[in-house]
Coordinates of C-alpha atoms in Angstrom, one line a residue:
M820 CA -75.0 31.4 -32.2
G821 CA -75.2 27.7 -30.6
I822 CA -77.6 24.7 -30.6
A823 CA -81.0 26.5 -29.4
D824 CA -80.5 29.0 -32.5
D825 CA -79.8 26.1 -34.8
F826 CA -82.6 24.4 -33.6
R827 CA -85.1 27.4 -33.9
N828 CA -83.9 27.8 -37.9
E829 CA -84.7 24.4 -38.5
V830 CA -88.0 24.5 -36.6
E831 CA -88.9 27.5 -38.7
I832 CA -87.5 25.6 -42.3
A833 CA -89.0 22.5 -41.7
T834 CA -92.8 24.9 -40.6
R835 CA -91.9 26.8 -44.1
N836 CA -91.3 24.5 -46.5
A837 CA -94.4 22.2 -45.3
L838 CA -96.4 25.6 -45.7
A839 CA -95.2 26.1 -48.9
E840 CA -96.3 22.5 -49.6
S841 CA -99.5 23.2 -48.7
G842 CA -100.0 26.0 -51.0
S843 CA -99.3 29.1 -48.6
E844 CA -96.7 31.5 -48.0
A845 CA -98.2 32.7 -45.0
D846 CA -96.1 33.8 -42.0
F847 CA -96.1 31.9 -39.1
I848 CA -94.3 32.4 -35.2
I849 CA -92.6 30.4 -33.2
E850 CA -92.6 30.3 -29.6
V851 CA -91.7 28.6 -26.5
P852 CA -94.9 26.8 -25.4
S853 CA -95.7 27.0 -21.5
V854 CA -97.0 24.0 -21.3
G855 CA -96.3 20.4 -22.5
D856 CA -92.9 18.8 -22.7
A857 CA -92.1 20.4 -26.9
D858 CA -89.4 22.9 -26.9
L859 CA -91.0 25.0 -29.2
A860 CA -94.2 25.3 -31.0
V861 CA -95.9 26.7 -34.0
P862 CA -99.4 28.1 -33.3
C863 CA -101.8 27.5 -36.1
F864 CA -104.9 30.1 -35.3
N865 CA -103.4 32.7 -37.7
L866 CA -103.1 30.4 -40.4
A867 CA -106.8 29.3 -40.2
K868 CA -108.4 32.1 -42.2
T869 CA -106.0 32.1 -45.5
M870 CA -106.1 28.3 -45.2
R871 CA -109.6 27.8 -44.5
K872 CA -109.2 25.2 -42.1
S873 CA -109.5 25.3 -38.5
P874 CA -106.1 25.5 -36.3
K875 CA -106.4 22.0 -35.2
D876 CA -106.6 20.5 -39.0
I877 CA -103.3 23.0 -39.8
A878 CA -101.8 21.4 -37.0
E879 CA -102.5 17.8 -37.7
K880 CA -101.7 18.3 -41.2
L881 CA -98.4 20.4 -40.6
A882 CA -97.0 18.0 -38.3
G883 CA -97.5 15.2 -40.9
M884 CA -95.2 16.8 -43.2
I885 CA -92.9 17.1 -41.1
R886 CA -90.4 14.5 -40.7
P887 CA -88.2 15.2 -37.2
S888 CA -84.3 15.6 -38.5
G889 CA -81.2 17.2 -37.8
S890 CA -81.6 18.7 -33.7
I891 CA -85.5 17.8 -34.3
S892 CA -86.1 14.9 -32.6
A893 CA -90.1 14.8 -32.6
V894 CA -93.0 16.6 -34.3
S895 CA -96.6 16.6 -32.9
S896 CA -99.6 18.5 -32.8
M897 CA -102.4 19.3 -30.1
N898 CA -104.9 21.9 -29.6
G899 CA -104.1 23.9 -33.4
Y900 CA -100.3 23.7 -32.1
V901 CA -97.6 21.8 -34.3
N902 CA -94.9 20.9 -31.6
F903 CA -91.1 20.5 -31.8
S904 CA -88.8 18.5 -29.6
I905 CA -85.0 19.0 -29.9
D906 CA -82.6 15.7 -29.8
R907 CA -81.0 15.2 -26.2
G908 CA -78.3 14.0 -27.3
V909 CA -77.5 16.6 -29.4
L910 CA -78.6 19.0 -27.1
V911 CA -75.8 17.6 -24.3
T912 CA -73.0 17.6 -26.5
E913 CA -73.0 20.7 -28.9
T914 CA -73.9 22.9 -25.6
L915 CA -71.5 21.6 -23.5
N916 CA -68.6 21.3 -26.5
E917 CA -69.1 25.1 -27.5
I918 CA -69.1 26.2 -23.5
M919 CA -66.0 24.7 -23.4
A920 CA -64.5 25.3 -26.6
K921 CA -65.3 29.2 -26.2
G922 CA -65.2 29.6 -22.4
D923 CA -65.6 33.8 -21.9
G924 CA -66.3 34.1 -25.5
Y925 CA -69.5 32.1 -25.0
G926 CA -72.8 34.2 -26.0
R927 CA -70.9 36.1 -28.0
L928 CA -72.7 37.0 -31.7
P929 CA -70.3 37.6 -35.0
P930 CA -68.9 40.9 -35.8
T931 CA -71.7 42.7 -37.5
G932 CA -69.3 45.7 -38.1
V933 CA -72.0 48.3 -36.8
R934 CA -70.7 51.6 -35.3
V935 CA -73.1 51.9 -32.2
N936 CA -72.9 55.1 -30.2
V937 CA -74.5 54.6 -26.4
E938 CA -74.6 57.9 -24.4
H939 CA -75.5 57.6 -20.7
T940 CA -75.2 59.4 -17.4
S941 CA -74.3 63.1 -18.8
T942 CA -75.4 64.9 -15.7
N943 CA -74.9 68.3 -15.3
P944 CA -71.4 68.8 -13.8
T945 CA -72.9 70.7 -10.8
G946 CA -73.0 67.8 -7.8
P947 CA -73.0 64.1 -6.8
I948 CA -75.7 61.9 -9.0
H949 CA -78.3 61.8 -7.3
V950 CA -80.5 58.0 -6.7
G951 CA -83.5 59.1 -8.5
R952 CA -81.0 58.8 -11.9
A953 CA -78.8 56.1 -10.7
R954 CA -80.7 54.0 -13.2
N955 CA -79.4 55.9 -16.3
P956 CA -75.7 54.7 -15.5
I957 CA -76.1 51.1 -15.0
I958 CA -78.9 50.7 -17.6
G959 CA -76.5 52.6 -20.2
D960 CA -73.4 50.5 -19.5
T961 CA -75.4 46.9 -19.2
L962 CA -76.7 48.2 -22.4
A963 CA -73.4 48.5 -24.1
R964 CA -71.7 45.4 -22.8
C965 CA -74.2 43.7 -24.6
L966 CA -74.2 45.4 -27.2
K967 CA -70.4 44.4 -27.8
M968 CA -71.7 40.7 -27.1
C969 CA -73.6 41.2 -29.9
G970 CA -70.9 41.7 -32.6
N971 CA -71.1 45.5 -32.4
E972 CA -68.3 48.2 -32.5
V973 CA -69.6 50.2 -28.9
V974 CA -68.7 53.8 -27.9
T975 CA -70.0 54.7 -24.6
E976 CA -70.1 59.1 -24.3
Y977 CA -70.7 61.2 -21.9
Y978 CA -72.2 64.8 -22.7
V979 CA -70.7 67.3 -20.4
N980 CA -73.0 70.2 -19.9
D981 CA -70.3 73.0 -19.4
V982 CA -72.7 75.8 -21.0
G983 CA -75.1 77.5 -19.3
K984 CA -76.5 79.0 -15.9
Q985 CA -76.0 76.2 -13.2
V986 CA -72.5 75.7 -14.2
V987 CA -71.7 79.2 -14.4
I988 CA -73.2 79.8 -11.0
L989 CA -70.8 77.0 -9.4
T990 CA -68.1 78.5 -11.0
W991 CA -68.8 82.1 -9.3
G992 CA -68.9 80.2 -6.3
V993 CA -65.8 78.1 -6.6
E994 CA -64.1 81.6 -7.5
N995 CA -65.3 84.3 -4.6
I996 CA -67.0 82.5 -2.1
P997 CA -64.5 82.2 1.0
K998 CA -63.5 78.4 1.9
G999 CA -64.6 78.0 5.6
S1000 CA -68.0 80.2 4.9
V1001 CA -69.7 77.1 3.1
E1002 CA -70.5 73.9 5.0
E1003 CA -68.6 71.3 3.2
E1004 CA -69.9 67.7 2.8
E1005 CA -68.6 65.0 5.1
R1006 CA -67.4 63.4 2.3
D1007 CA -63.9 64.1 1.3
K1008 CA -64.7 63.3 -2.8
T1009 CA -64.7 66.5 -5.1
D1010 CA -68.2 66.1 -5.9
H1011 CA -69.4 66.7 -2.5
K1012 CA -67.0 69.1 -1.2
L1013 CA -68.0 71.3 -4.8
V1014 CA -71.6 71.0 -4.6
A1015 CA -71.9 73.4 -1.6
Y1016 CA -70.2 76.2 -3.0
Y1017 CA -73.0 75.8 -5.8
R1018 CA -76.4 75.9 -2.9
K1019 CA -74.4 79.3 -1.1
A1020 CA -73.9 80.6 -5.0
N1021 CA -77.2 80.2 -6.2
K1022 CA -78.6 81.2 -2.4
M1023 CA -76.5 84.7 -2.7
M1024 CA -77.7 85.7 -6.1
E1025 CA -81.5 85.1 -5.4
E1026 CA -80.7 87.6 -2.6
D1027 CA -78.1 89.8 -3.5
P1028 CA -78.9 92.2 -7.2
A1029 CA -75.0 92.4 -6.9
V1030 CA -74.3 88.8 -7.1
A1031 CA -76.9 88.0 -9.4
E1032 CA -75.4 90.9 -11.7
Q1033 CA -71.7 89.4 -11.8
I1034 CA -73.0 86.0 -12.5
S1035 CA -75.3 87.5 -15.4
D1036 CA -72.5 89.2 -17.0
M1037 CA -70.1 86.2 -16.8
L1038 CA -72.7 84.3 -18.7
R1039 CA -72.6 86.8 -21.2
R1040 CA -68.9 87.3 -21.4
F1041 CA -68.9 83.4 -22.2
E1042 CA -71.9 82.9 -24.6
A1043 CA -70.1 85.8 -26.5
G1044 CA -66.6 83.2 -26.7
D1045 CA -64.3 85.0 -24.1
Q1046 CA -61.5 82.4 -23.6
E1047 CA -61.3 83.5 -19.8
V1048 CA -64.4 82.5 -18.8
I1049 CA -64.9 79.5 -21.0
G1050 CA -61.7 78.2 -19.2
S1051 CA -62.0 78.7 -15.8
V1052 CA -65.8 77.4 -16.0
R1053 CA -64.2 74.4 -18.1
H1054 CA -61.9 74.1 -15.3
T1055 CA -64.6 73.8 -12.6
A1056 CA -66.7 71.6 -14.4
Q1057 CA -63.3 68.8 -15.1
I1058 CA -63.3 69.2 -11.3
M1059 CA -66.2 68.0 -10.8
L1060 CA -66.4 65.5 -13.2
E1061 CA -63.2 63.6 -11.5
G1062 CA -65.6 63.0 -8.9
L1063 CA -68.5 62.0 -11.2
K1064 CA -66.3 59.3 -12.6
E1065 CA -65.1 58.4 -9.6
S1066 CA -68.6 57.3 -8.2
L1067 CA -69.2 55.6 -11.6
A1068 CA -66.0 53.6 -11.3
N1069 CA -67.2 52.3 -8.1
I1070 CA -70.0 50.7 -9.8
N1071 CA -68.0 49.4 -12.4
V1072 CA -69.1 52.1 -14.9
A1073 CA -66.4 53.6 -17.4
L1074 CA -67.1 55.7 -20.5
D1075 CA -64.6 55.6 -23.9
R1076 CA -65.4 59.3 -24.7
Y1077 CA -66.4 62.5 -22.9
T1078 CA -67.9 65.4 -24.8
W1079 CA -67.9 68.9 -24.0
E1080 CA -71.1 71.5 -25.0
S1081 CA -68.8 74.1 -25.7
D1082 CA -67.0 72.7 -27.9
F1083 CA -70.2 73.5 -30.5
I1084 CA -69.8 77.1 -29.6
A1085 CA -66.2 77.1 -30.5
D1086 CA -65.9 74.9 -33.2
G1087 CA -69.0 77.0 -35.0
S1088 CA -70.9 73.8 -35.7
A1089 CA -73.8 75.3 -33.2
A1090 CA -73.8 78.5 -35.6
S1091 CA -74.2 76.2 -38.5
V1092 CA -77.2 74.7 -37.0
V1093 CA -78.7 78.1 -36.6
S1094 CA -77.8 79.4 -40.0
R1095 CA -79.2 76.2 -41.3
M1096 CA -82.7 75.9 -39.4
K1097 CA -83.0 79.9 -40.2
R1098 CA -83.4 78.7 -44.0
T1099 CA -86.0 75.8 -43.8
D1100 CA -89.6 76.2 -44.4
Y1101 CA -90.7 75.6 -40.9
A1102 CA -88.4 78.5 -39.3
G1103 CA -89.9 82.1 -37.9
Q1104 CA -89.1 84.7 -35.3
T1105 CA -90.8 86.0 -32.6
E1106 CA -91.4 89.9 -31.9
D1107 CA -88.3 89.8 -29.5
G1108 CA -85.7 88.4 -32.1
S1109 CA -85.5 84.8 -30.9
W1110 CA -85.7 82.0 -33.4
Y1111 CA -87.6 79.1 -34.0
V1112 CA -89.1 75.9 -36.0
D1113 CA -92.7 75.4 -35.7
L1114 CA -93.6 71.4 -35.4
A1115 CA -97.1 71.8 -35.8
E1116 CA -97.1 69.0 -38.8
F1117 CA -94.9 66.7 -36.5
G1118 CA -97.6 66.4 -34.0
V1119 CA -96.4 68.9 -31.4
N1120 CA -99.1 71.1 -30.1
G1121 CA -100.0 73.7 -27.8
K1122 CA -97.1 75.9 -26.6
N1123 CA -94.3 72.9 -27.5
T1124 CA -95.1 73.4 -30.3
K1125 CA -92.5 76.2 -31.3
F1126 CA -88.9 74.7 -30.9
T1127 CA -86.9 78.0 -29.9
F1128 CA -83.2 78.1 -31.2
T1129 CA -81.9 81.0 -30.4
R1130 CA -82.6 83.9 -28.1
S1131 CA -83.7 87.4 -28.7
D1132 CA -80.0 88.3 -28.8
G1133 CA -78.5 85.4 -31.3
T1134 CA -77.2 83.3 -28.7
T1135 CA -77.6 79.6 -29.0
L1136 CA -79.6 77.3 -26.5
Y1137 CA -78.9 73.8 -25.1
T1138 CA -81.3 72.5 -28.0
T1139 CA -79.1 74.0 -30.5
R1140 CA -75.9 72.6 -29.6
D1141 CA -77.8 69.5 -28.7
I1142 CA -78.6 69.4 -32.9
A1143 CA -74.9 70.0 -33.2
Y1144 CA -73.9 67.2 -31.2
H1145 CA -76.0 64.9 -32.9
M1146 CA -75.0 65.6 -36.1
S1147 CA -71.8 64.5 -35.0
K1148 CA -72.1 61.4 -33.4
F1149 CA -74.7 60.8 -36.8
S1150 CA -71.2 61.5 -38.5
R1151 CA -68.7 58.7 -37.1
S1152 CA -72.0 56.0 -35.2
D1153 CA -74.0 53.8 -37.4
R1154 CA -76.4 53.6 -34.3
V1155 CA -77.1 56.2 -32.2
I1156 CA -78.5 55.5 -28.4
D1157 CA -79.6 58.0 -25.9
V1158 CA -80.7 56.8 -22.3
L1159 CA -82.5 59.2 -21.0
G1160 CA -85.0 59.9 -18.2
E1161 CA -88.5 59.3 -18.3
D1162 CA -88.9 63.8 -18.3
Q1163 CA -86.9 64.2 -21.7
K1164 CA -89.7 62.7 -24.0
L1165 CA -91.1 65.6 -25.4
G1166 CA -87.2 67.0 -25.4
S1167 CA -86.2 64.3 -27.4
Q1168 CA -89.2 64.1 -29.9
Q1169 CA -88.3 67.6 -30.9
L1170 CA -84.5 67.3 -31.2
T1171 CA -85.7 64.3 -33.7
Y1172 CA -88.4 66.7 -35.5
A1173 CA -85.4 69.1 -35.7
L1174 CA -83.3 66.6 -37.0
R1175 CA -85.7 65.8 -39.5
I1176 CA -86.1 69.3 -40.9
L1177 CA -82.5 69.6 -41.9
G1178 CA -82.9 66.4 -43.4
C1179 CA -80.6 64.0 -41.2
V1180 CA -81.4 60.6 -42.7
M1181 CA -80.5 59.2 -39.0
E1182 CA -82.2 59.1 -35.9
P1183 CA -81.5 58.8 -32.3
E1184 CA -83.0 55.9 -30.9
P1185 CA -84.0 57.1 -27.2
M1186 CA -84.3 54.1 -23.9
F1187 CA -86.4 55.8 -21.5
Y1188 CA -86.3 54.7 -18.0
A1189 CA -87.8 56.2 -14.9
F1190 CA -86.7 57.1 -11.7
V1191 CA -86.2 55.1 -8.9
S1192 CA -87.2 56.0 -5.5
L1193 CA -86.3 55.0 -2.6
P1194 CA -89.4 53.9 0.7
E1195 CA -89.2 56.0 3.7
G1196 CA -86.4 55.4 6.3
K1197 CA -83.0 56.1 6.5
M1198 CA -81.8 56.3 2.8
S1199 CA -84.7 58.8 1.9
T1200 CA -83.9 61.5 4.0
R1201 CA -80.4 63.1 4.4
K1202 CA -80.2 66.3 6.1
G1203 CA -83.0 67.8 4.3
V1204 CA -81.1 67.3 0.6
V1205 CA -81.2 64.7 -2.0
V1206 CA -79.7 61.5 -1.8
Y1207 CA -76.3 60.8 -3.4
L1208 CA -75.6 57.4 -5.4
D1209 CA -72.1 57.2 -3.1
D1210 CA -74.8 57.0 0.0
L1211 CA -76.3 54.1 -1.7
I1212 CA -73.3 52.4 -2.5
D1213 CA -71.7 52.7 1.2
E1214 CA -74.9 51.5 2.7
A1215 CA -75.2 48.1 -0.1
V1216 CA -71.8 47.5 1.3
E1217 CA -72.1 47.5 4.6
R1218 CA -75.0 45.4 4.7
A1219 CA -73.1 42.9 2.6
Y1220 CA -70.3 43.3 5.0
E1221 CA -72.9 42.4 7.8
E1222 CA -74.9 39.6 6.0
I1223 CA -71.2 37.8 5.1
R1224 CA -70.1 38.3 8.6
S1225 CA -73.1 37.1 9.9
R1226 CA -72.5 33.4 7.5
R1227 CA -68.5 33.4 7.6
D1228 CA -66.7 33.5 10.2
D1229 CA -63.7 32.0 8.7
M1230 CA -63.2 34.6 6.6
S1231 CA -60.6 37.4 7.0
E1232 CA -61.6 40.9 7.7
E1233 CA -59.8 42.2 4.5
R1234 CA -61.6 39.2 2.3
M1235 CA -65.1 39.9 3.7
R1236 CA -64.6 43.6 3.1
E1237 CA -63.7 43.2 -0.3
T1238 CA -66.3 40.4 -1.3
A1239 CA -69.0 43.0 0.4
R1240 CA -68.1 45.5 -2.2
V1241 CA -68.3 42.9 -4.6
I1242 CA -71.7 41.9 -3.2
G1243 CA -72.9 45.6 -2.6
V1244 CA -71.9 46.5 -6.0
G1245 CA -73.6 43.8 -8.1
A1246 CA -76.9 44.1 -5.7
I1247 CA -77.5 47.4 -6.8
R1248 CA -76.9 47.3 -10.1
Y1249 CA -78.7 44.0 -10.6
N1250 CA -81.4 45.3 -8.5
V1251 CA -81.9 48.4 -11.0
V1252 CA -81.7 46.6 -14.5
R1253 CA -84.3 43.5 -13.5
V1254 CA -87.0 46.0 -13.5
Q1255 CA -87.9 47.0 -17.2
P1256 CA -86.6 50.3 -17.6
E1257 CA -89.3 52.6 -18.5
K1258 CA -91.3 51.2 -15.4
Q1259 CA -91.2 52.6 -12.0
F1260 CA -89.8 51.2 -9.0
V1261 CA -88.9 51.3 -5.3
F1262 CA -85.2 50.4 -4.0
T1263 CA -85.7 48.1 -1.4
W1264 CA -82.5 46.5 0.8
K1265 CA -84.8 43.3 1.3
E1266 CA -84.9 42.8 -2.3
A1267 CA -81.3 44.0 -3.4
L1268 CA -79.4 41.9 -1.0
N1269 CA -82.3 38.8 -0.9
F1270 CA -79.3 36.2 -1.2
D1271 CA -82.4 33.5 -2.0
G1272 CA -84.4 35.5 -3.9
N1273 CA -84.3 36.7 -7.5
S1274 CA -81.2 39.1 -6.5
G1275 CA -77.6 39.7 -7.4
P1276 CA -76.4 38.0 -4.5
Y1277 CA -78.1 34.9 -4.7
L1278 CA -76.8 34.8 -9.2
Q1279 CA -73.3 35.5 -7.2
Y1280 CA -73.8 33.0 -4.4
V1281 CA -74.6 30.3 -7.0
H1282 CA -71.1 31.0 -9.3
A1283 CA -69.2 30.7 -6.0
R1284 CA -71.4 27.2 -5.1
A1285 CA -69.9 26.0 -8.9
C1286 CA -66.7 27.1 -8.0
S1287 CA -66.2 25.4 -4.5
M1288 CA -67.4 22.0 -6.5
L1289 CA -65.1 22.3 -9.0
R1290 CA -62.3 23.0 -6.3
K1291 CA -63.4 20.2 -4.5
A1292 CA -63.2 17.7 -7.5
G1293 CA -59.8 19.0 -8.1
D1294 CA -58.4 17.8 -11.7
F1295 CA -61.5 15.3 -13.8
E1296 CA -61.4 15.0 -17.5
R1297 CA -64.4 17.3 -19.7
D1298 CA -67.1 14.7 -20.9
A1299 CA -69.9 16.1 -22.6
D1300 CA -71.2 12.2 -23.3
P1301 CA -75.4 13.2 -23.5
S1302 CA -75.4 9.0 -22.3
K1303 CA -74.4 10.2 -18.8
L1304 CA -76.5 13.4 -18.3
T1305 CA -80.1 11.6 -19.0
D1306 CA -81.8 13.0 -15.3
E1307 CA -84.4 15.5 -16.6
Y1308 CA -83.1 18.7 -14.2
E1309 CA -79.9 17.8 -15.7
I1310 CA -81.2 18.5 -19.6
K1311 CA -83.1 21.1 -18.3
L1312 CA -79.9 22.9 -17.2
V1313 CA -78.5 22.0 -20.4
K1314 CA -81.4 23.6 -22.0
V1315 CA -81.3 26.8 -20.7
L1316 CA -77.7 27.2 -20.9
S1317 CA -78.1 26.8 -24.8
K1318 CA -79.9 30.0 -24.6
F1319 CA -77.6 32.6 -23.6
S1320 CA -77.2 34.1 -27.5
S1321 CA -80.3 34.2 -28.2
V1322 CA -80.9 36.5 -24.7
I1323 CA -77.7 38.5 -25.1
A1324 CA -78.8 39.1 -28.7
E1325 CA -82.9 40.6 -27.5
A1326 CA -80.7 42.3 -24.3
G1327 CA -78.5 43.9 -26.1
N1328 CA -80.1 44.7 -29.7
Q1329 CA -83.6 45.2 -28.9
K1330 CA -82.6 46.9 -25.6
R1331 CA -84.1 44.4 -23.4
V1332 CA -81.5 45.1 -20.6
H1333 CA -84.2 43.6 -18.1
V1334 CA -84.3 40.1 -19.9
L1335 CA -80.4 39.2 -19.0
P1336 CA -81.2 39.4 -15.2
A1337 CA -84.3 37.3 -15.9
Y1338 CA -81.8 34.8 -17.8
G1339 CA -79.1 34.7 -15.3
H1340 CA -82.1 34.2 -12.5
E1341 CA -83.4 31.0 -14.7
V1342 CA -79.8 29.5 -14.9
A1343 CA -79.4 29.7 -10.8
S1344 CA -82.5 28.5 -10.1
A1345 CA -82.1 25.7 -12.9
F1346 CA -78.2 25.0 -11.4
N1347 CA -79.8 24.5 -8.1
Q1348 CA -82.1 21.8 -8.6
F1349 CA -79.6 20.2 -10.8
Y1350 CA -77.2 20.2 -7.8
A1351 CA -80.3 19.0 -5.2
A1352 CA -81.5 16.4 -7.8
V1353 CA -78.5 14.6 -8.5
P1354 CA -74.8 13.7 -7.1
V1355 CA -72.1 14.8 -8.8
L1356 CA -68.7 14.5 -6.8
S1357 CA -69.8 10.6 -5.9
S1358 CA -71.7 9.9 -8.9
G1359 CA -69.3 7.3 -10.0
A1360 CA -69.3 7.0 -14.4
S1361 CA -71.1 10.1 -14.4
A1362 CA -68.9 12.1 -12.3
N1363 CA -67.0 13.8 -15.0
A1364 CA -69.9 14.7 -16.9
R1365 CA -71.9 16.9 -14.1
L1366 CA -68.9 18.1 -13.5
T1367 CA -68.3 19.3 -17.1
L1368 CA -72.0 20.5 -16.7
V1369 CA -71.4 22.6 -13.6
E1370 CA -68.2 23.9 -15.1
C1371 CA -70.2 25.5 -18.0
S1372 CA -72.7 26.5 -15.7
K1373 CA -70.2 28.6 -13.8
I1374 CA -68.9 29.9 -17.6
V1375 CA -72.1 30.7 -18.4
L1376 CA -73.1 32.7 -14.9
R1377 CA -69.0 34.4 -15.1
N1378 CA -70.7 36.0 -18.7
V1379 CA -74.0 36.8 -17.6
L1380 CA -72.2 39.2 -14.4
E1381 CA -69.4 39.9 -16.8
C1382 CA -72.6 41.4 -18.8
L1383 CA -74.2 43.2 -16.0
G1384 CA -71.3 44.8 -14.3
M1385 CA -71.2 42.7 -11.6
G1386 CA -68.0 40.5 -10.0
A1387 CA -68.2 36.8 -10.0
P1388 CA -66.8 35.6 -6.5
E1389 CA -65.1 33.0 -6.3
E1390 CA -66.4 32.3 -2.5
M1391 CA -69.0 33.9 -0.6

């Protein structure tokens, strides 16, 4: 933890001691004031009732009892607030020395020993990833990166749905439809090639009863444990999955573990869930023989009250296998997080209640996101079918390339292409994460590729600017002398840099990943204000200290970009 956390702790201890001395053990909050010069403030309005004084009188009394010490340089009261200022010398020295000492590790919290499982993406292996669900892998991967920075042992996981009608339809199509009879996608990628077979097979099934029967027979054989059918379906799903992995890699997402749904049929764990559910007091059976648990006691009403876990023929459903899957995750994790689309809220609730019925102590933590939508225009329609993540990546990279080419005629073609990919992918990731997950948003190129606004390219550009300044400076002697960094913009920048670990804690442990790009933008803006306000290379006795501040800013920006899954280009 850095000086910003130490300062907050000192404020908390000082306030608690002053309250205890006043005969109060009341809870209080610490906040960053929106006006004035104070760095932290304790509002006294919630203390008025228990202390039987006005907030103004309480604040004045507490401020008079607290003496500046440690990193606290001044204490005052104003309008019912106790205001605290941080010692600027301590702030500068400790922040810069810590950043230089830790480098890539700056912002990382101590190891917790907590095993966190983050399941994300898990799109059905029947076609490419759709733009609407692009938030899932980007949010999930960013969350996992932040949780690792929080000191946790993190495993990311993809649950491969290789059971069910859709993947059987795809497999039937691949095995029975001649290659030349489908209109294949232009993109030479396995998921794009195979989706054409799924579309045609699905249409044939709807129009031809014989095809429908063949597919139904495959499905029955699969669920009965026919190894030949299971093997062929798994093979098709694996081929499709390779294409999905390639798309994920193109946005800097790699998962640690792939778990196959069919394994829970093969190892008997789904059947065990069925057996246990049947023995609970909540279990019941319909007239056609299917089994369910009644969730009315948990507040689930109407048609969703009955949570079915077997069909009338005794075969399991996705929901049953999902219970077995989560029990597996519980056995190897201390915390289980599911990144889910907003359309999965009911299913997630039902799953949680079913796990409670089975006596599970742990519960999954759902993290819901609203789907991405696109404005009308080129990217919103594509031959009457969905827009894929691959299309979004291609256009982002191409737009970034055109922007670079208009700015940098001195850069080689190869270098422009490399930089365009880093910027284009970063633009997508930043623009997706910057909006609070549960809020709807429309993806626009104007926002995503704005080199001067709240965007990925802006953050990357400021990092490149810091790198350029350091290249021009050459070798210099690191200097964290606070007497050489006294300008208000220097102090403001140092204060922002000092907050990184607390931002990481909020982004990771509290699952609030959108605070990370907001913080990155705050760092970049504070750096540019510093850059515009004071000379660096020609500042005489202050040059080394200011270059040290530039280097520390570069380190923090690079660490933020790494947590966001973005590249940190050294020139743009």
